[in-house]
Coordinates of C-alpha atoms in Angstrom, one line a residue:
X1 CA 0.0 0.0 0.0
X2 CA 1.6 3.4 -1.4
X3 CA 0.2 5.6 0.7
X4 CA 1.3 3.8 4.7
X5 CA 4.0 5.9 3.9
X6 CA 2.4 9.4 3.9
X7 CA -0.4 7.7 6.3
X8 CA 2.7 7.2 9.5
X9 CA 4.2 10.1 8.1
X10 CA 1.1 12.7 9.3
X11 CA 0.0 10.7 11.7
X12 CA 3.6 11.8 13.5
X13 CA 3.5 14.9 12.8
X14 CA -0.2 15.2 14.0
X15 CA 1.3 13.7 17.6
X16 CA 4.0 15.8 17.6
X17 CA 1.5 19.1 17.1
X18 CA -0.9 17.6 20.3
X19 CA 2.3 17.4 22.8
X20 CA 3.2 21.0 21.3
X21 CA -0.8 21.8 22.4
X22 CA -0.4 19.9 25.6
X23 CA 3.0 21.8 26.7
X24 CA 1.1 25.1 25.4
X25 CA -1.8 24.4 27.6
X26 CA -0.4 23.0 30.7
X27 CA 3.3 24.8 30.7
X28 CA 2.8 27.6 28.5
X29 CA 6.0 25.8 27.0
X30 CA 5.7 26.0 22.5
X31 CA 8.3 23.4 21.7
X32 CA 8.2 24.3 18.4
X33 CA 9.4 28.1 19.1
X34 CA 11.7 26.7 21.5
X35 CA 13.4 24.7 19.1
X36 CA 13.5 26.3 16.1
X37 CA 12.7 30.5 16.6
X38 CA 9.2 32.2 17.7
X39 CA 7.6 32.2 13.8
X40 CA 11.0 31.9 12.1
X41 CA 10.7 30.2 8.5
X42 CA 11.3 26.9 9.9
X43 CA 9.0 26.9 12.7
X44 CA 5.7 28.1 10.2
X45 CA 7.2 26.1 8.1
X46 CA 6.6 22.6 10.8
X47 CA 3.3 24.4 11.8
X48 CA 1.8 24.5 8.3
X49 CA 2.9 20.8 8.3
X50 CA 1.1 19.6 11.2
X51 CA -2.0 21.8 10.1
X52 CA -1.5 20.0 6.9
X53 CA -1.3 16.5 8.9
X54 CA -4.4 17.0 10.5
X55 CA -6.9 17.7 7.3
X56 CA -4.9 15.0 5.6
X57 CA -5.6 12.1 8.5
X58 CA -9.4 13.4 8.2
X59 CA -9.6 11.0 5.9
X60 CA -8.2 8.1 7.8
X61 CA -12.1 8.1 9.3
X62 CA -12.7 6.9 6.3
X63 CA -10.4 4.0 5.8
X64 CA -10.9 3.1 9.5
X65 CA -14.6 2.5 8.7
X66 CA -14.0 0.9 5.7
X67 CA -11.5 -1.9 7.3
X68 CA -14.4 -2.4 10.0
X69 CA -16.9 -3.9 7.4

């Protein structure tokens, strides 16, 4: 299956952008700025990606209920 690939692949970077939330909401910690800059090129950069994970594993709903039947 081509697309386990890109399906691990977001689901990662969807994980990594909830423990980014988490610290955010429990620490006031961003990760993600602590890492790589507060909204330097690389950090919108891995933002945009995450935000790009998320609408992409919308549609492992689908798959998910398709393996069920």
């Amino acid at each position: 299956m081509k697309t386990k690939g890109l399906d691990y692949t977001a689901l990662t970077l969807v994980i990594i952008g909830a423990i980014n939330w988490g610290l955010i909401g429990f620490f006031r910690f961003d990760l993600v700025a602590w890492l790589f800059g507060s909204l330097t090129l690389l950090s919108r950069i891995i933002y945009a990606l995450v935000g790009i994970s998320g609408l992409y594993c919308i549609c492992l709903f689908g798959r998910i209920k398709d393996m069920g039947e």
